[in-house]
Amino acid sequence: MGSLQGLALLVSLLVCGLSAWSAPAGVAAETPLEAFEGWMRRNGKSYKNVTERLYRLGVFRKNLKYVEEFLHGRPRSYTIGLNSFADLTNAEFRAIYSRPMENRTRATAFRHAGVTPPSSVDWRQKGAVNAVKNQGQCGSCWSFSAVASIEGINQITTGNLLSLSEQELIDCDYSNSGCDGGFVDYAFQFVVSNGGITTEANYPYYGLQYNCDYTALSSNAVSILGYEDVPRCDEQSLMKAVAIQPVSVAIEASGSDFQLYTGGIYNGPCGTNLDHAVNIVGYGTDDSTGTDYWIVRNSWGATWGDQGYILMAKDVSDPQGTCGIALQPSYPIMN
């Protein structure tokens, strides 16, 4: 099919059925085609041919309808929208961004048990959190979570916020599986055994797994003494830990609402089949509703969620926490 014929087909397919759609807030005056083209421009998206573009347009329209139905449904504490994942089906999203994670913790001491936590904490405001990073289509969330926690405790301990290397863990930590997933505690143990971890500038991120660069591997910038697991199913203990430093956690993050999340306090739908590692960098309470929340830093870039972050409901009735957030928390130790 020629490119002009393909574009004509694209337009004709869009026009058919336009009357059946009413766009959600923010795109009310646009047709689905106009909304899609605007979304492509904002997100820097392009497709290899007309067939792929048509397919992605169809997916986008289905997600647009899903967003519309969400907005017209019962009031929620969070919002969804046409974010950077709006051209992916949920099955595609799961295949790219979720990896089943072992639900395990080891028995460790919990050094923060005696902490009296303040009512709110935000480590971003204290300078202990780098700008949100983007793992791309590599299943390396475990490395981003581990690195962010090490970056945080290093800044808290030394006053220096360094950007450390996720790629070193992907390439050189053979206890994990690179872009096919991993376990944060194994990453912490690798850093302990290696005597430290180098900077992102020295070992930059490529979003693919390569052979280990042993020269960069030996140029350690930050070292840790060990790591501890927070007592599982205990949000009060988790709060104590976060009051002291950013904490790595695992969650179930594969649902459609999580995929398209844009803001507010997320309270589900989700289960506890852990498939994604993130970081808690603070907590607080919504002034208008009194709802407690965790401040969670993701690794899907700043165009997802609320500038790369999600607020997740805290102190919920399920002891496992929202999306299993209290099942597998851990943090590195520097002193």
C-alpha positions as semicolon CSV with decimal commas, in nm:
position;residue;x (nm);y (nm);z (nm)
1;M;0,000;0,000;0,000
2;G;0,137;0,344;-0,093
3;S;0,186;0,605;0,176
4;L;-0,090;0,833;0,039
5;Q;-0,335;0,543;0,021
6;G;-0,238;0,442;0,371
7;L;-0,296;0,790;0,506
8;A;-0,630;0,806;0,329
9;L;-0,728;0,477;0,488
10;L;-0,613;0,609;0,824
11;V;-0,841;0,911;0,796
12;S;-1,137;0,711;0,665
13;L;-1,112;0,459;0,946
14;L;-1,110;0,742;1,195
15;V;-1,406;0,924;1,049
16;C;-1,615;0,606;1,062
17;G;-1,741;0,588;1,416
18;L;-1,637;0,933;1,537
19;S;-1,995;1,001;1,639
20;A;-1,971;0,719;1,892
21;W;-1,696;0,894;2,087
22;S;-1,683;1,190;2,320
23;A;-1,332;1,277;2,425
24;P;-1,238;1,313;2,791
25;A;-1,146;1,638;2,960
26;G;-0,847;1,802;2,799
27;V;-0,925;1,680;2,447
28;A;-1,293;1,774;2,430
29;A;-1,262;1,977;2,109
30;E;-1,045;1,720;1,931
31;T;-1,122;1,421;1,715
32;P;-0,940;1,100;1,810
33;L;-0,703;1,157;1,518
34;E;-0,620;1,509;1,636
35;A;-0,576;1,383;1,992
36;F;-0,347;1,106;1,870
37;E;-0,135;1,337;1,656
38;G;-0,102;1,585;1,943
39;W;-0,009;1,303;2,178
40;M;0,254;1,179;1,930
41;R;0,410;1,526;1,912
42;R;0,416;1,571;2,290
43;N;0,571;1,230;2,347
44;G;0,809;1,228;2,051
45;K;0,649;0,915;1,905
46;S;0,687;0,791;1,549
47;Y;0,608;0,457;1,385
48;K;0,791;0,256;1,124
49;N;0,504;0,242;0,872
50;V;0,137;0,317;0,816
51;T;0,032;-0,028;0,935
52;E;0,199;0,024;1,271
53;R;0,057;0,375;1,295
54;L;-0,294;0,244;1,228
55;Y;-0,253;-0,023;1,492
56;R;-0,125;0,225;1,751
57;L;-0,407;0,463;1,669
58;G;-0,657;0,185;1,735
59;V;-0,494;0,112;2,071
60;F;-0,489;0,483;2,154
61;R;-0,862;0,511;2,079
62;K;-0,940;0,220;2,310
63;N;-0,735;0,378;2,586
64;L;-0,907;0,711;2,521
65;K;-1,242;0,538;2,565
66;Y;-1,117;0,374;2,885
67;V;-1,010;0,713;3,021
68;E;-1,345;0,865;2,926
69;E;-1,537;0,590;3,105
70;F;-1,313;0,633;3,410
71;L;-1,377;1,007;3,422
72;H;-1,752;0,959;3,385
73;G;-1,760;0,687;3,652
74;R;-1,765;0,705;4,029
75;P;-1,534;0,957;4,198
76;R;-1,184;0,828;4,262
77;S;-0,892;0,949;4,468
78;Y;-0,665;0,938;4,163
79;T;-0,677;1,023;3,793
80;I;-0,574;0,848;3,474
81;G;-0,508;0,995;3,132
82;L;-0,336;0,966;2,797
83;N;0,019;0,948;2,926
84;S;0,327;0,815;2,748
85;F;0,189;0,458;2,756
86;A;-0,140;0,544;2,584
87;D;-0,043;0,361;2,262
88;L;0,014;0,029;2,442
89;T;-0,245;-0,234;2,521
90;N;-0,230;-0,350;2,881
91;A;-0,095;-0,686;2,762
92;E;0,188;-0,509;2,577
93;F;0,255;-0,288;2,878
94;R;0,278;-0,592;3,106
95;A;0,512;-0,772;2,868
96;I;0,751;-0,476;2,854
97;Y;0,739;-0,327;3,202
98;S;0,649;-0,603;3,448
99;R;0,857;-0,899;3,559
100;P;0,740;-1,151;3,820
101;M;0,941;-1,094;4,136
102;E;1,018;-1,346;4,405
103;N;0,817;-1,263;4,715
104;R;1,089;-1,320;4,970
105;T;1,254;-1,152;5,263
106;R;1,526;-1,269;5,496
107;A;1,528;-1,233;5,872
108;T;1,742;-0,928;5,951
109;A;1,776;-0,684;6,234
110;F;1,567;-0,369;6,200
111;R;1,777;-0,079;6,321
112;H;1,499;0,178;6,289
113;A;1,257;0,006;6,528
114;G;1,300;0,276;6,794
115;V;1,248;0,570;6,558
116;T;0,963;0,811;6,628
117;P;0,870;0,918;6,274
118;P;0,749;1,270;6,194
119;S;0,402;1,317;6,044
120;S;0,548;1,374;5,697
121;V;0,878;1,333;5,512
122;D;0,985;1,419;5,158
123;W;1,342;1,328;5,074
124;R;1,316;1,520;4,747
125;Q;1,297;1,842;4,947
126;K;1,603;1,737;5,147
127;G;1,815;1,689;4,835
128;A;1,846;1,311;4,862
129;V;1,666;1,218;4,539
130;N;1,792;1,254;4,183
131;A;1,572;1,348;3,888
132;V;1,347;1,064;3,775
133;K;1,526;0,822;3,542
134;N;1,386;0,605;3,263
135;Q;1,459;0,234;3,237
136;G;1,315;0,218;2,884
137;Q;1,209;-0,125;2,762
138;C;1,468;-0,309;2,970
139;G;1,322;-0,496;3,268
140;S;1,576;-0,337;3,500
141;C;1,349;-0,175;3,760
142;W;1,534;-0,370;4,032
143;S;1,859;-0,191;3,946
144;F;1,695;0,152;3,944
145;S;1,532;0,085;4,280
146;A;1,856;-0,036;4,439
147;V;2,060;0,251;4,295
148;A;1,809;0,516;4,407
149;S;1,819;0,386;4,763
150;I;2,200;0,390;4,762
151;E;2,204;0,741;4,613
152;G;1,969;0,851;4,889
153;I;2,157;0,712;5,187
154;N;2,486;0,834;5,039
155;Q;2,352;1,191;5,020
156;I;2,209;1,171;5,370
157;T;2,541;1,042;5,505
158;T;2,791;1,250;5,305
159;G;2,592;1,547;5,176
160;N;2,677;1,456;4,815
161;L;2,403;1,353;4,572
162;L;2,568;1,139;4,305
163;S;2,402;0,967;4,011
164;L;2,514;0,604;4,026
165;S;2,523;0,334;3,759
166;E;2,226;0,106;3,698
167;Q;2,410;-0,033;3,396
168;E;2,686;-0,172;3,618
169;L;2,429;-0,383;3,801
170;I;2,262;-0,496;3,477
171;D;2,590;-0,605;3,318
172;C;2,790;-0,729;3,615
173;D;2,551;-0,858;3,883
174;Y;2,514;-1,220;3,774
175;S;2,289;-1,307;4,067
176;N;2,021;-1,107;3,886
177;S;1,899;-1,133;3,527
178;G;1,976;-0,797;3,369
179;C;1,688;-0,679;3,152
180;D;1,488;-0,990;3,242
181;G;1,435;-0,887;3,602
182;G;1,601;-0,914;3,937
183;F;1,581;-0,881;4,314
184;V;1,683;-0,560;4,492
185;D;1,847;-0,736;4,787
186;Y;2,074;-0,927;4,549
187;A;2,177;-0,593;4,397
188;F;2,262;-0,456;4,742
189;Q;2,467;-0,769;4,813
190;F;2,652;-0,726;4,482
191;V;2,749;-0,371;4,577
192;V;2,872;-0,493;4,917
193;S;3,075;-0,776;4,761
194;N;3,219;-0,551;4,490
195;G;3,330;-0,291;4,741
196;G;3,099;-0,028;4,593
197;I;2,937;0,101;4,276
198;T;3,054;0,352;4,016
199;T;2,883;0,663;3,880
200;E;2,641;0,684;3,590
201;A;2,888;0,912;3,411
202;N;3,157;0,643;3,434
203;Y;2,925;0,356;3,335
204;P;2,624;0,509;3,150
205;Y;2,286;0,350;3,095
206;Y;2,210;0,188;2,759
207;G;1,886;0,002;2,829
208;L;2,036;-0,329;2,711
209;Q;2,253;-0,589;2,879
210;Y;2,617;-0,601;2,767
211;N;2,934;-0,771;2,885
212;C;3,056;-0,637;3,216
213;D;3,299;-0,345;3,189
214;Y;3,554;-0,452;3,449
215;T;3,749;-0,129;3,425
216;A;3,443;0,076;3,519
217;L;3,345;-0,190;3,773
218;S;3,663;-0,125;3,970
219;S;3,609;0,253;3,987
220;N;3,385;0,265;4,291
221;A;3,230;0,597;4,391
222;V;3,003;0,483;4,677
223;S;3,016;0,179;4,902
224;I;2,768;0,031;5,149
225;L;2,819;-0,195;5,448
226;G;2,511;-0,407;5,398
227;Y;2,134;-0,393;5,384
228;E;1,830;-0,476;5,594
229;D;1,472;-0,579;5,523
230;V;1,188;-0,392;5,689
231;P;0,951;-0,625;5,879
232;R;0,695;-0,734;5,621
233;C;0,328;-0,642;5,639
234;D;0,406;-0,361;5,882
235;E;0,345;-0,012;5,746
236;Q;0,440;0,147;6,077
237;S;0,787;-0,008;6,054
238;L;0,803;0,097;5,690
239;M;0,718;0,452;5,794
240;K;1,002;0,447;6,048
241;A;1,247;0,335;5,781
242;V;1,135;0,599;5,530
243;A;1,172;0,864;5,801
244;I;1,544;0,782;5,798
245;Q;1,613;0,717;5,428
246;P;1,453;0,628;5,091
247;V;1,346;0,263;5,084
248;S;1,324;0,009;4,800
249;V;0,990;-0,171;4,766
250;A;0,820;-0,408;4,525
251;I;0,462;-0,365;4,407
252;E;0,211;-0,498;4,157
253;A;0,215;-0,230;3,889
254;S;0,067;-0,401;3,584
255;G;-0,296;-0,289;3,586
256;S;-0,450;-0,052;3,332
257;D;-0,511;0,220;3,589
258;F;-0,149;0,204;3,703
259;Q;-0,036;0,212;3,340
260;L;-0,236;0,530;3,269
261;Y;-0,202;0,695;3,613
262;T;-0,158;1,073;3,605
263;G;-0,211;1,196;3,961
264;G;-0,383;1,170;4,298
265;I;-0,363;0,900;4,564
266;Y;-0,368;0,555;4,404
267;N;-0,561;0,294;4,602
268;G;-0,609;0,022;4,341
269;P;-0,725;-0,177;4,160
270;C;-0,423;-0,399;4,211
271;G;-0,324;-0,720;4,379
272;T;-0,007;-0,834;4,549
273;N;0,162;-1,027;4,267
274;L;0,483;-0,829;4,286
275;D;0,617;-0,737;3,943
276;H;0,791;-0,399;3,971
277;A;1,051;-0,239;4,201
278;V;1,028;0,128;4,297
279;N;1,134;0,360;4,581
280;I;0,944;0,523;4,863
281;V;1,097;0,869;4,908
282;G;0,850;1,009;5,159
283;Y;0,500;1,007;5,300
284;G;0,230;1,251;5,407
285;T;-0,140;1,320;5,447
286;D;-0,376;1,488;5,202
287;D;-0,506;1,806;5,367
288;S;-0,848;1,793;5,204
289;T;-0,934;1,427;5,262
290;G;-0,708;1,319;5,547
291;T;-0,584;1,026;5,337
292;D;-0,233;0,908;5,419
293;Y;-0,001;0,831;5,127
294;W;0,344;0,712;5,029
295;I;0,548;0,921;4,783
296;V;0,677;0,666;4,531
297;R;0,947;0,735;4,273
298;N;0,917;0,527;3,957
299;S;1,169;0,462;3,678
300;W;0,947;0,518;3,374
301;G;1,057;0,875;3,303
302;A;0,900;1,207;3,398
303;T;0,617;1,179;3,141
304;W;0,451;0,899;3,338
305;G;0,239;0,970;3,645
306;D;0,289;1,295;3,833
307;Q;0,626;1,392;3,685
308;G;0,748;1,036;3,731
309;Y;0,596;0,985;4,078
310;I;0,286;0,819;4,217
311;L;0,117;0,871;4,554
312;M;0,000;0,537;4,692
313;A;-0,250;0,495;4,975
314;K;-0,080;0,434;5,311
315;D;-0,204;0,263;5,628
316;V;-0,471;0,065;5,446
317;S;-0,672;-0,220;5,597
318;D;-0,473;-0,488;5,412
319;P;-0,148;-0,546;5,606
320;Q;0,029;-0,617;5,276
321;G;-0,027;-0,254;5,180
322;T;-0,154;-0,103;4,857
323;C;-0,039;-0,323;4,569
324;G;0,179;-0,522;4,812
325;I;0,400;-0,226;4,900
326;A;0,463;-0,358;5,254
327;L;0,567;-0,707;5,145
328;Q;0,930;-0,661;5,044
329;P;1,084;-0,332;5,166
330;S;1,460;-0,303;5,211
331;Y;1,729;-0,040;5,244
332;P;2,110;-0,016;5,224
333;I;2,332;0,057;5,524
334;M;2,630;0,293;5,517
335;N;2,728;0,316;5,885
